[in-house]
mmCIF file of C-alpha atoms in Angstrom:
data_model
loop_
_atom_site.group_PDB
_atom_site.id
_atom_site.type_symbol
_atom_site.label_atom_id
_atom_site.label_comp_id
_atom_site.label_asym_id
_atom_site.label_seq_id
_atom_site.Cartn_x
_atom_site.Cartn_y
_atom_site.Cartn_z
ATOM 1 C CA UNK F 26 0.000 0.000 0.000
ATOM 2 C CA UNK F 27 2.893 2.377 0.712
ATOM 3 C CA UNK F 28 4.139 2.012 -2.831
ATOM 4 C CA UNK F 29 0.652 2.710 -4.186
ATOM 5 C CA UNK F 30 0.321 5.862 -2.075
ATOM 6 C CA UNK F 31 3.631 7.242 -3.378
ATOM 7 C CA UNK F 32 2.728 6.405 -6.955
ATOM 8 C CA UNK F 33 -0.746 7.950 -6.820
ATOM 9 C CA UNK F 34 0.057 11.175 -4.990
ATOM 10 C CA UNK F 35 3.786 11.810 -4.569
ATOM 11 C CA UNK F 36 4.468 14.648 -2.110
ATOM 12 C CA UNK F 37 0.981 16.084 -2.680
ATOM 13 C CA UNK F 38 -0.559 18.149 0.108
ATOM 14 C CA UNK F 39 -4.284 17.577 0.245
ATOM 15 C CA UNK F 40 -6.324 20.098 2.217
ATOM 16 C CA UNK F 41 -9.832 18.904 2.916
ATOM 17 C CA UNK F 42 -12.838 19.538 5.138
ATOM 18 C CA UNK F 43 -14.841 16.586 6.431
ATOM 19 C CA UNK F 44 -18.532 16.576 7.369
ATOM 20 C CA UNK F 45 -19.614 13.711 9.628
ATOM 21 C CA UNK F 46 -23.180 12.486 9.996
ATOM 22 C CA UNK F 47 -24.730 11.058 13.131
ATOM 23 C CA UNK F 48 -26.306 7.623 13.329
ATOM 24 C CA UNK F 49 -25.714 5.928 16.651
ATOM 25 C CA UNK F 50 -23.581 2.797 16.512
ATOM 26 C CA UNK F 51 -23.273 3.201 12.737
ATOM 27 C CA UNK F 52 -20.875 6.033 13.532
ATOM 28 C CA UNK F 53 -18.259 3.278 13.835
ATOM 29 C CA UNK F 54 -18.282 3.218 10.020
ATOM 30 C CA UNK F 55 -17.120 6.844 10.150
ATOM 31 C CA UNK F 56 -14.431 5.807 12.621
ATOM 32 C CA UNK F 57 -13.111 3.398 10.006
ATOM 33 C CA UNK F 58 -13.159 6.029 7.252
ATOM 34 C CA UNK F 59 -11.256 8.483 9.424
ATOM 35 C CA UNK F 60 -8.828 5.809 10.569
ATOM 36 C CA UNK F 61 -7.890 5.068 6.950
ATOM 37 C CA UNK F 62 -7.711 8.714 5.880
ATOM 38 C CA UNK F 63 -5.449 9.551 8.804
ATOM 39 C CA UNK F 64 -2.895 7.074 7.494
ATOM 40 C CA UNK F 65 -2.272 9.509 4.640
ATOM 41 C CA UNK F 66 0.647 11.696 5.698
ATOM 42 C CA UNK F 67 -0.104 14.194 2.924
ATOM 43 C CA UNK F 68 -3.651 14.768 4.191
ATOM 44 C CA UNK F 69 -4.339 18.004 6.043
ATOM 45 C CA UNK F 70 -7.695 18.413 7.774
ATOM 46 C CA UNK F 71 -8.749 22.033 7.532
ATOM 47 C CA UNK F 72 -12.063 21.619 9.338
ATOM 48 C CA UNK F 73 -14.454 19.055 10.761
ATOM 49 C CA UNK F 74 -18.206 19.505 11.132
ATOM 50 C CA UNK F 75 -20.032 16.841 13.098
ATOM 51 C CA UNK F 76 -23.409 15.958 14.527
ATOM 52 C CA UNK F 77 -24.305 13.355 17.159
ATOM 53 C CA UNK F 78 -21.999 10.343 16.637
ATOM 54 C CA UNK F 79 -20.243 12.454 14.011
ATOM 55 C CA UNK F 80 -19.606 15.082 16.677
ATOM 56 C CA UNK F 81 -18.010 12.470 18.924
ATOM 57 C CA UNK F 82 -15.764 11.248 16.117
ATOM 58 C CA UNK F 83 -14.803 14.801 15.205
ATOM 59 C CA UNK F 84 -13.954 15.700 18.795
ATOM 60 C CA UNK F 85 -11.766 12.604 19.142
ATOM 61 C CA UNK F 86 -9.879 13.486 15.960
ATOM 62 C CA UNK F 87 -9.177 17.072 17.032
ATOM 63 C CA UNK F 88 -8.232 16.180 20.604
ATOM 64 C CA UNK F 89 -6.123 13.211 19.517
ATOM 65 C CA UNK F 90 -4.409 15.254 16.804
ATOM 66 C CA UNK F 91 -3.489 17.948 19.315
ATOM 67 C CA UNK F 92 -1.744 15.255 21.376
ATOM 68 C CA UNK F 93 0.167 13.332 18.730
ATOM 69 C CA UNK F 94 -0.876 14.256 15.193
ATOM 70 C CA UNK F 95 -2.616 11.695 13.004
ATOM 71 C CA UNK F 96 -1.430 8.794 15.159
ATOM 72 C CA UNK F 97 -2.921 10.413 18.240
ATOM 73 C CA UNK F 98 -6.237 10.952 16.447
ATOM 74 C CA UNK F 99 -6.410 7.308 15.382
ATOM 75 C CA UNK F 100 -5.542 6.102 18.868
ATOM 76 C CA UNK F 101 -8.198 8.230 20.577
ATOM 77 C CA UNK F 102 -10.882 7.189 18.087
ATOM 78 C CA UNK F 103 -10.256 3.533 18.874
ATOM 79 C CA UNK F 104 -10.197 4.234 22.601
ATOM 80 C CA UNK F 105 -13.557 6.030 22.413
ATOM 81 C CA UNK F 106 -15.353 3.245 20.549
ATOM 82 C CA UNK F 107 -13.860 0.602 22.844
ATOM 83 C CA UNK F 108 -15.131 2.526 25.861
ATOM 84 C CA UNK F 109 -18.578 2.863 24.292
ATOM 85 C CA UNK F 110 -18.692 -0.902 23.738
ATOM 86 C CA UNK F 111 -17.599 -1.647 27.302
ATOM 87 C CA UNK F 112 -20.224 0.718 28.636
ATOM 88 C CA UNK F 113 -22.940 -0.822 26.478
ATOM 89 C CA UNK F 114 -22.086 -4.356 27.467
ATOM 90 C CA UNK F 115 -22.066 -3.468 31.182
ATOM 91 C CA UNK F 116 -25.038 -1.132 31.527
ATOM 92 C CA UNK F 117 -27.212 -1.135 28.398
ATOM 93 C CA UNK F 118 -30.573 -2.901 28.805
ATOM 94 C CA UNK F 119 -30.406 -3.814 25.109
ATOM 95 C CA UNK F 120 -28.622 -7.149 25.367
ATOM 96 C CA UNK F 121 -29.039 -9.998 22.902
ATOM 97 C CA UNK F 122 -29.481 -13.573 24.033
ATOM 98 C CA UNK F 123 -27.246 -16.168 22.307
ATOM 99 C CA UNK F 124 -30.274 -17.287 20.267
ATOM 100 C CA UNK F 125 -31.016 -13.719 19.169
ATOM 101 C CA UNK F 126 -27.393 -13.209 18.163
ATOM 102 C CA UNK F 127 -27.389 -16.408 16.096
ATOM 103 C CA UNK F 128 -30.691 -15.658 14.378
ATOM 104 C CA UNK F 129 -30.502 -11.869 13.900
ATOM 105 C CA UNK F 130 -26.829 -11.054 13.584
ATOM 106 C CA UNK F 131 -26.295 -7.425 14.541
ATOM 107 C CA UNK F 132 -29.977 -6.438 14.364
ATOM 108 C CA UNK F 133 -32.110 -6.117 17.482
ATOM 109 C CA UNK F 134 -35.575 -6.168 15.855
ATOM 110 C CA UNK F 135 -36.732 -9.307 17.607
ATOM 111 C CA UNK F 136 -34.786 -8.747 20.804
ATOM 112 C CA UNK F 137 -37.126 -8.793 23.792
ATOM 113 C CA UNK F 138 -35.103 -6.134 25.605
ATOM 114 C CA UNK F 139 -35.035 -3.844 22.561
ATOM 115 C CA UNK F 140 -38.788 -4.080 21.977
ATOM 116 C CA UNK F 141 -39.568 -3.580 25.654
ATOM 117 C CA UNK F 142 -37.335 -0.506 25.816
ATOM 118 C CA UNK F 143 -38.777 0.828 22.544
ATOM 119 C CA UNK F 144 -42.323 0.474 23.879
ATOM 120 C CA UNK F 145 -41.396 2.048 27.204
ATOM 121 C CA UNK F 146 -39.793 5.065 25.525
ATOM 122 C CA UNK F 147 -43.035 5.686 23.606
ATOM 123 C CA UNK F 148 -45.134 5.584 26.753
ATOM 124 C CA UNK F 149 -42.992 7.743 29.043
ATOM 125 C CA UNK F 150 -40.544 10.598 28.511
ATOM 126 C CA UNK F 151 -36.916 10.606 29.706
ATOM 127 C CA UNK F 152 -37.997 13.065 32.400
ATOM 128 C CA UNK F 153 -40.201 10.310 33.822
ATOM 129 C CA UNK F 154 -37.947 7.337 33.120
ATOM 130 C CA UNK F 155 -34.686 9.033 34.108
ATOM 131 C CA UNK F 156 -35.521 11.812 36.585
ATOM 132 C CA UNK F 157 -31.901 12.029 37.779
ATOM 133 C CA UNK F 158 -30.838 12.679 34.161
ATOM 134 C CA UNK F 159 -28.050 10.111 34.193
ATOM 135 C CA UNK F 160 -26.279 9.849 30.842
ATOM 136 C CA UNK F 161 -23.510 7.208 30.767
ATOM 137 C CA UNK F 162 -22.058 8.807 27.641
ATOM 138 C CA UNK F 163 -20.915 11.701 29.826
ATOM 139 C CA UNK F 164 -18.528 9.410 31.686
ATOM 140 C CA UNK F 165 -17.058 8.051 28.455
ATOM 141 C CA UNK F 166 -16.442 11.556 27.121
ATOM 142 C CA UNK F 167 -14.905 12.701 30.396
ATOM 143 C CA UNK F 168 -12.626 9.667 30.323
ATOM 144 C CA UNK F 169 -11.537 10.235 26.713
ATOM 145 C CA UNK F 170 -11.258 14.002 26.358
ATOM 146 C CA UNK F 171 -9.182 16.777 27.850
ATOM 147 C CA UNK F 172 -11.669 19.541 27.106
ATOM 148 C CA UNK F 173 -9.225 22.394 27.750
ATOM 149 C CA UNK F 174 -6.758 20.850 25.341
ATOM 150 C CA UNK F 175 -9.530 20.404 22.767
ATOM 151 C CA UNK F 176 -10.648 24.025 23.089
ATOM 152 C CA UNK F 177 -7.126 25.297 22.500
ATOM 153 C CA UNK F 178 -6.532 23.389 19.259
ATOM 154 C CA UNK F 179 -6.061 25.798 16.337
ATOM 155 C CA UNK F 180 -4.724 23.454 13.667
ATOM 156 C CA UNK F 181 -8.100 21.906 12.798
ATOM 157 C CA UNK F 182 -11.277 23.959 12.970
ATOM 158 C CA UNK F 183 -14.120 22.116 14.669
ATOM 159 C CA UNK F 184 -17.850 22.778 14.370
ATOM 160 C CA UNK F 185 -20.491 20.894 16.374
ATOM 161 C CA UNK F 186 -24.224 21.276 15.659
ATOM 162 C CA UNK F 187 -27.082 21.169 18.160
ATOM 163 C CA UNK F 188 -30.734 22.196 17.833
ATOM 164 C CA UNK F 189 -32.126 24.917 20.092
ATOM 165 C CA UNK F 190 -35.413 23.608 21.513
ATOM 166 C CA UNK F 191 -36.833 27.111 22.039
ATOM 167 C CA UNK F 192 -36.131 28.503 18.567
ATOM 168 C CA UNK F 193 -35.904 25.362 16.446
ATOM 169 C CA UNK F 194 -32.717 26.814 14.956
ATOM 170 C CA UNK F 195 -29.299 25.187 14.729
ATOM 171 C CA UNK F 196 -26.447 26.431 16.818
ATOM 172 C CA UNK F 197 -22.922 25.771 15.662
ATOM 173 C CA UNK F 198 -20.375 25.527 18.460
ATOM 174 C CA UNK F 199 -16.800 26.329 17.510
ATOM 175 C CA UNK F 200 -13.760 24.622 18.988
ATOM 176 C CA UNK F 201 -13.227 27.064 21.845
ATOM 177 C CA UNK F 202 -16.907 26.746 22.868
ATOM 178 C CA UNK F 203 -17.067 22.967 22.990
ATOM 179 C CA UNK F 204 -17.713 21.257 26.304
ATOM 180 C CA UNK F 205 -18.951 17.832 27.353
ATOM 181 C CA UNK F 206 -22.461 19.308 27.481
ATOM 182 C CA UNK F 207 -22.152 20.562 23.892
ATOM 183 C CA UNK F 208 -21.234 17.082 22.678
ATOM 184 C CA UNK F 209 -24.076 15.536 24.671
ATOM 185 C CA UNK F 210 -26.483 18.125 23.244
ATOM 186 C CA UNK F 211 -25.433 17.266 19.698
ATOM 187 C CA UNK F 212 -26.427 13.638 20.393
ATOM 188 C CA UNK F 213 -29.529 14.317 22.502
ATOM 189 C CA UNK F 214 -32.379 12.252 21.071
ATOM 190 C CA UNK F 215 -35.406 13.734 22.874
ATOM 191 C CA UNK F 216 -37.153 10.365 23.270
ATOM 192 C CA UNK F 217 -34.109 9.035 25.141
ATOM 193 C CA UNK F 218 -32.512 11.957 26.961
ATOM 194 C CA UNK F 219 -33.560 15.139 28.702
ATOM 195 C CA UNK F 220 -32.687 18.317 26.801
ATOM 196 C CA UNK F 221 -29.170 19.545 27.559
ATOM 197 C CA UNK F 222 -29.056 23.030 29.071
ATOM 198 C CA UNK F 223 -26.317 25.315 27.715
ATOM 199 C CA UNK F 224 -26.167 28.955 28.768
ATOM 200 C CA UNK F 225 -29.719 28.701 30.063
ATOM 201 C CA UNK F 226 -31.241 27.265 26.875
ATOM 202 C CA UNK F 227 -32.226 23.651 26.048
ATOM 203 C CA UNK F 228 -30.739 21.726 23.132
ATOM 204 C CA UNK F 229 -31.589 18.534 21.285
ATOM 205 C CA UNK F 230 -29.773 16.479 18.658
ATOM 206 C CA UNK F 231 -28.129 18.601 15.979
ATOM 207 C CA UNK F 232 -29.368 16.225 13.291
ATOM 208 C CA UNK F 233 -32.758 17.906 13.201
ATOM 209 C CA UNK F 234 -31.239 21.040 11.664
ATOM 210 C CA UNK F 235 -27.892 19.878 10.293
ATOM 211 C CA UNK F 236 -26.790 16.285 9.772
ATOM 212 C CA UNK F 237 -24.140 17.448 9.297
ATOM 213 C CA UNK F 238 -23.941 21.208 8.777
ATOM 214 C CA UNK F 239 -21.738 21.973 5.771
ATOM 215 C CA UNK F 240 -22.021 25.758 5.712
ATOM 216 C CA UNK F 241 -19.614 26.378 8.649
ATOM 217 C CA UNK F 242 -16.885 24.681 6.640
ATOM 218 C CA UNK F 243 -17.645 26.827 3.584
ATOM 219 C CA UNK F 244 -17.722 30.135 5.441
ATOM 220 C CA UNK F 245 -14.890 29.599 7.913
ATOM 221 C CA UNK F 246 -12.152 27.734 6.058
ATOM 222 C CA UNK F 247 -10.311 28.565 2.874
ATOM 223 C CA UNK F 248 -10.512 24.970 1.672
ATOM 224 C CA UNK F 249 -13.001 24.322 -1.176
ATOM 225 C CA UNK F 250 -13.071 20.528 -0.752
ATOM 226 C CA UNK F 251 -15.702 18.962 1.514
ATOM 227 C CA UNK F 252 -15.836 15.208 2.060
ATOM 228 C CA UNK F 253 -19.211 14.018 3.386
ATOM 229 C CA UNK F 254 -19.203 10.765 5.327
ATOM 230 C CA UNK F 255 -22.790 9.583 5.003
ATOM 231 C CA UNK F 256 -24.240 6.900 7.268
ATOM 232 C CA UNK F 257 -27.950 7.743 6.948
ATOM 233 C CA UNK F 258 -29.335 6.513 3.625
ATOM 234 C CA UNK F 259 -31.223 9.022 1.499
ATOM 235 C CA UNK F 260 -33.290 6.345 -0.197
ATOM 236 C CA UNK F 261 -34.808 3.073 0.976
ATOM 237 C CA UNK F 262 -36.704 0.813 -1.422
ATOM 238 C CA UNK F 263 -39.017 -0.834 1.088
ATOM 239 C CA UNK F 264 -42.052 0.357 3.001
ATOM 240 C CA UNK F 265 -41.504 0.354 6.773
ATOM 241 C CA UNK F 266 -44.162 -1.700 8.502
ATOM 242 C CA UNK F 267 -43.297 -2.063 12.186
ATOM 243 C CA UNK F 268 -43.748 0.988 14.410
ATOM 244 C CA UNK F 269 -40.062 1.471 15.160
ATOM 245 C CA UNK F 270 -39.227 1.061 11.453
ATOM 246 C CA UNK F 271 -41.701 3.827 10.609
ATOM 247 C CA UNK F 272 -40.243 6.041 13.327
ATOM 248 C CA UNK F 273 -36.727 5.403 12.077
ATOM 249 C CA UNK F 274 -37.592 6.222 8.463
ATOM 250 C CA UNK F 275 -39.263 9.439 9.592
ATOM 251 C CA UNK F 276 -36.101 10.297 11.511
ATOM 252 C CA UNK F 277 -33.932 9.557 8.471
ATOM 253 C CA UNK F 278 -36.081 11.801 6.275
ATOM 254 C CA UNK F 279 -36.089 14.551 8.895
ATOM 255 C CA UNK F 280 -32.368 14.286 9.591
ATOM 256 C CA UNK F 281 -31.514 14.272 5.876
ATOM 257 C CA UNK F 282 -33.772 17.195 4.928
ATOM 258 C CA UNK F 283 -31.379 19.957 6.013
ATOM 259 C CA UNK F 284 -28.457 18.189 4.328
ATOM 260 C CA UNK F 285 -30.371 17.875 1.057
ATOM 261 C CA UNK F 286 -31.297 21.567 1.235
ATOM 262 C CA UNK F 287 -27.638 22.512 1.710
ATOM 263 C CA UNK F 288 -26.511 20.249 -1.129
ATOM 264 C CA UNK F 289 -29.188 21.778 -3.374
ATOM 265 C CA UNK F 290 -27.945 25.297 -2.583
ATOM 266 C CA UNK F 291 -24.311 24.329 -3.161
ATOM 267 C CA UNK F 292 -25.189 22.706 -6.471
ATOM 268 C CA UNK F 293 -27.135 25.801 -7.563
ATOM 269 C CA UNK F 294 -24.180 28.076 -6.840
ATOM 270 C CA UNK F 295 -21.831 25.689 -8.641
ATOM 271 C CA UNK F 296 -24.041 25.892 -11.739
ATOM 272 C CA UNK F 297 -24.110 29.702 -11.642
ATOM 273 C CA UNK F 298 -20.326 29.848 -11.324
ATOM 274 C CA UNK F 299 -19.934 27.415 -14.217
ATOM 275 C CA UNK F 300 -22.238 29.558 -16.357
ATOM 276 C CA UNK F 301 -20.266 32.706 -15.412
ATOM 277 C CA UNK F 302 -23.341 34.201 -13.768
ATOM 278 C CA UNK F 303 -21.468 34.655 -10.494
ATOM 279 C CA UNK F 304 -17.971 36.131 -10.057
ATOM 280 C CA UNK F 305 -15.489 33.369 -9.286
ATOM 281 C CA UNK F 306 -13.407 35.690 -7.125
ATOM 282 C CA UNK F 307 -16.322 36.251 -4.724
ATOM 283 C CA UNK F 308 -17.988 32.836 -4.637
ATOM 284 C CA UNK F 309 -16.282 29.606 -3.671
ATOM 285 C CA UNK F 310 -16.718 26.711 -6.081
ATOM 286 C CA UNK F 311 -17.115 23.851 -3.630
ATOM 287 C CA UNK F 312 -15.708 20.437 -4.557
ATOM 288 C CA UNK F 313 -17.923 17.828 -2.929
ATOM 289 C CA UNK F 314 -16.813 14.276 -2.217
ATOM 290 C CA UNK F 315 -18.775 11.391 -0.733
ATOM 291 C CA UNK F 316 -18.056 8.205 1.168
ATOM 292 C CA UNK F 317 -21.316 6.439 2.006
ATOM 293 C CA UNK F 318 -22.222 3.308 3.937
ATOM 294 C CA UNK F 319 -25.033 2.275 1.577
ATOM 295 C CA UNK F 320 -23.622 -1.163 0.811
ATOM 296 C CA UNK F 321 -22.852 -1.780 4.473
ATOM 297 C CA UNK F 322 -26.461 -0.942 5.355
ATOM 298 C CA UNK F 323 -27.741 -3.935 3.375
ATOM 299 C CA UNK F 324 -29.076 -6.357 5.957
ATOM 300 C CA UNK F 325 -28.798 -3.865 8.810
ATOM 301 C CA UNK F 326 -31.980 -2.432 10.278
ATOM 302 C CA UNK F 327 -32.524 0.686 12.363
ATOM 303 C CA UNK F 328 -32.330 -1.358 15.555
ATOM 304 C CA UNK F 329 -28.635 -2.053 14.945
ATOM 305 C CA UNK F 330 -27.919 1.609 15.695
ATOM 306 C CA UNK F 331 -28.397 0.663 19.343
ATOM 307 C CA UNK F 332 -26.052 -2.336 19.228
ATOM 308 C CA UNK F 333 -22.846 -1.745 21.214
ATOM 309 C CA UNK F 334 -21.145 -5.089 20.559
ATOM 310 C CA UNK F 335 -17.426 -4.694 19.896
ATOM 311 C CA UNK F 336 -17.481 -7.153 16.986
ATOM 312 C CA UNK F 337 -20.190 -4.991 15.386
ATOM 313 C CA UNK F 338 -18.092 -1.867 15.819
ATOM 314 C CA UNK F 339 -15.101 -3.659 14.294
ATOM 315 C CA UNK F 340 -17.205 -4.811 11.335
ATOM 316 C CA UNK F 341 -18.321 -1.232 10.688
ATOM 317 C CA UNK F 342 -14.803 0.112 11.193
ATOM 318 C CA UNK F 343 -13.343 -2.346 8.696
ATOM 319 C CA UNK F 344 -16.126 -1.506 6.225
ATOM 320 C CA UNK F 345 -15.354 2.190 6.619
ATOM 321 C CA UNK F 346 -11.648 1.598 6.067
ATOM 322 C CA UNK F 347 -12.391 -0.342 2.880
ATOM 323 C CA UNK F 348 -14.710 2.400 1.598
ATOM 324 C CA UNK F 349 -12.111 5.079 2.329
ATOM 325 C CA UNK F 350 -9.361 3.058 0.692
ATOM 326 C CA UNK F 351 -11.474 2.679 -2.445
ATOM 327 C CA UNK F 352 -12.197 6.416 -2.475
ATOM 328 C CA UNK F 353 -8.498 7.244 -2.124
ATOM 329 C CA UNK F 354 -7.609 4.983 -5.042
ATOM 330 C CA UNK F 355 -10.285 6.504 -7.279
ATOM 331 C CA UNK F 356 -10.393 10.163 -6.301
ATOM 332 C CA UNK F 357 -7.274 11.243 -4.393
ATOM 333 C CA UNK F 358 -5.908 13.128 -7.378
ATOM 334 C CA UNK F 359 -9.246 14.933 -7.810
ATOM 335 C CA UNK F 360 -9.038 16.656 -4.420
ATOM 336 C CA UNK F 361 -8.629 20.373 -5.030
ATOM 337 C CA UNK F 362 -9.840 20.029 -8.613
ATOM 338 C CA UNK F 363 -13.440 18.841 -8.894
ATOM 339 C CA UNK F 364 -16.493 17.196 -7.340
ATOM 340 C CA UNK F 365 -16.192 13.413 -7.466
ATOM 341 C CA UNK F 366 -19.806 12.189 -7.509
ATOM 342 C CA UNK F 367 -23.050 12.994 -9.287
ATOM 343 C CA UNK F 368 -24.784 15.432 -6.935
ATOM 344 C CA UNK F 369 -28.149 15.436 -8.689
ATOM 345 C CA UNK F 370 -28.351 11.669 -9.045
ATOM 346 C CA UNK F 371 -27.350 11.079 -5.436
ATOM 347 C CA UNK F 372 -29.210 13.809 -3.554
ATOM 348 C CA UNK F 373 -31.554 15.688 -5.852
ATOM 349 C CA UNK F 374 -33.715 13.120 -7.591
ATOM 350 C CA UNK F 375 -36.981 14.671 -8.760
ATOM 351 C CA UNK F 376 -40.365 13.075 -8.294
ATOM 352 C CA UNK F 377 -42.225 12.135 -11.477
ATOM 353 C CA UNK F 378 -44.139 15.099 -12.798
ATOM 354 C CA UNK F 379 -42.022 17.619 -10.875
#
């Protein structure tokens, strides 16, 4: 692989922004993508924008990089996901029996504990089920991160999205503003956790208004290349039937809506620049890139997002590494030059008659 890297991009410095989606346990796919990208010594991360699990991955990269460069980022990512798995195996009520594991693989659809918890969460709010507001993720983040060190990092710009419950608007937290509470807010699913209070205002998951938010990368970095790591499918070709499948598909549509709107706006500006209807010296021609987990999603249902088994995380990590390796082989030389996927075909399909 070393020989291939030197042959494909000798001594090339690649500046790139990365936007990281949220998606529960499926964020381990993003871990794998980042792990492979960080092996590239010529890669320079200008900025990271993350939501929910994407926010956790982004924070680990920035904090780890500030400690020991790319190697430190890779090490902290692995440590975080290992701690999440340990926590899930010790304290999560969503445990599979040996029979369930053999029959369902990584999915929890027919798990008694998963269905009981799913039903309970629909009948009572987290304020009723968890009045002490205990969030085990807090302890993992406190164990993994030196927040002061993270806040002082200036090499990589970091943007974390959360949704203000009062206004319904997104708030983007910059590196120096990020705390444990900010990260918890970015991953606060309101059916599972109480709203996170920051500066006297409540916040929910950032995915409702930006999964992930791309515009902070456009406005705040000089790098035109944005790589989107997508773990929430835009399209599914089956009708959800069970109640939690319907709820999950609604969440996917909701969480993808702001992303699609941003992609549509970026594509519109790109067209105007190409047609010389906008001055190129005043408008940035964004080069979009995409690494998606679509093929990995085959056979995985929404319930697997709650699965904290280490072998599942490793499967997703390895899948992410393979996807990133394939992208590097195909598109590394296109970074800084052009968009590397069909935007309209991927994100902007029109309904018949539209």
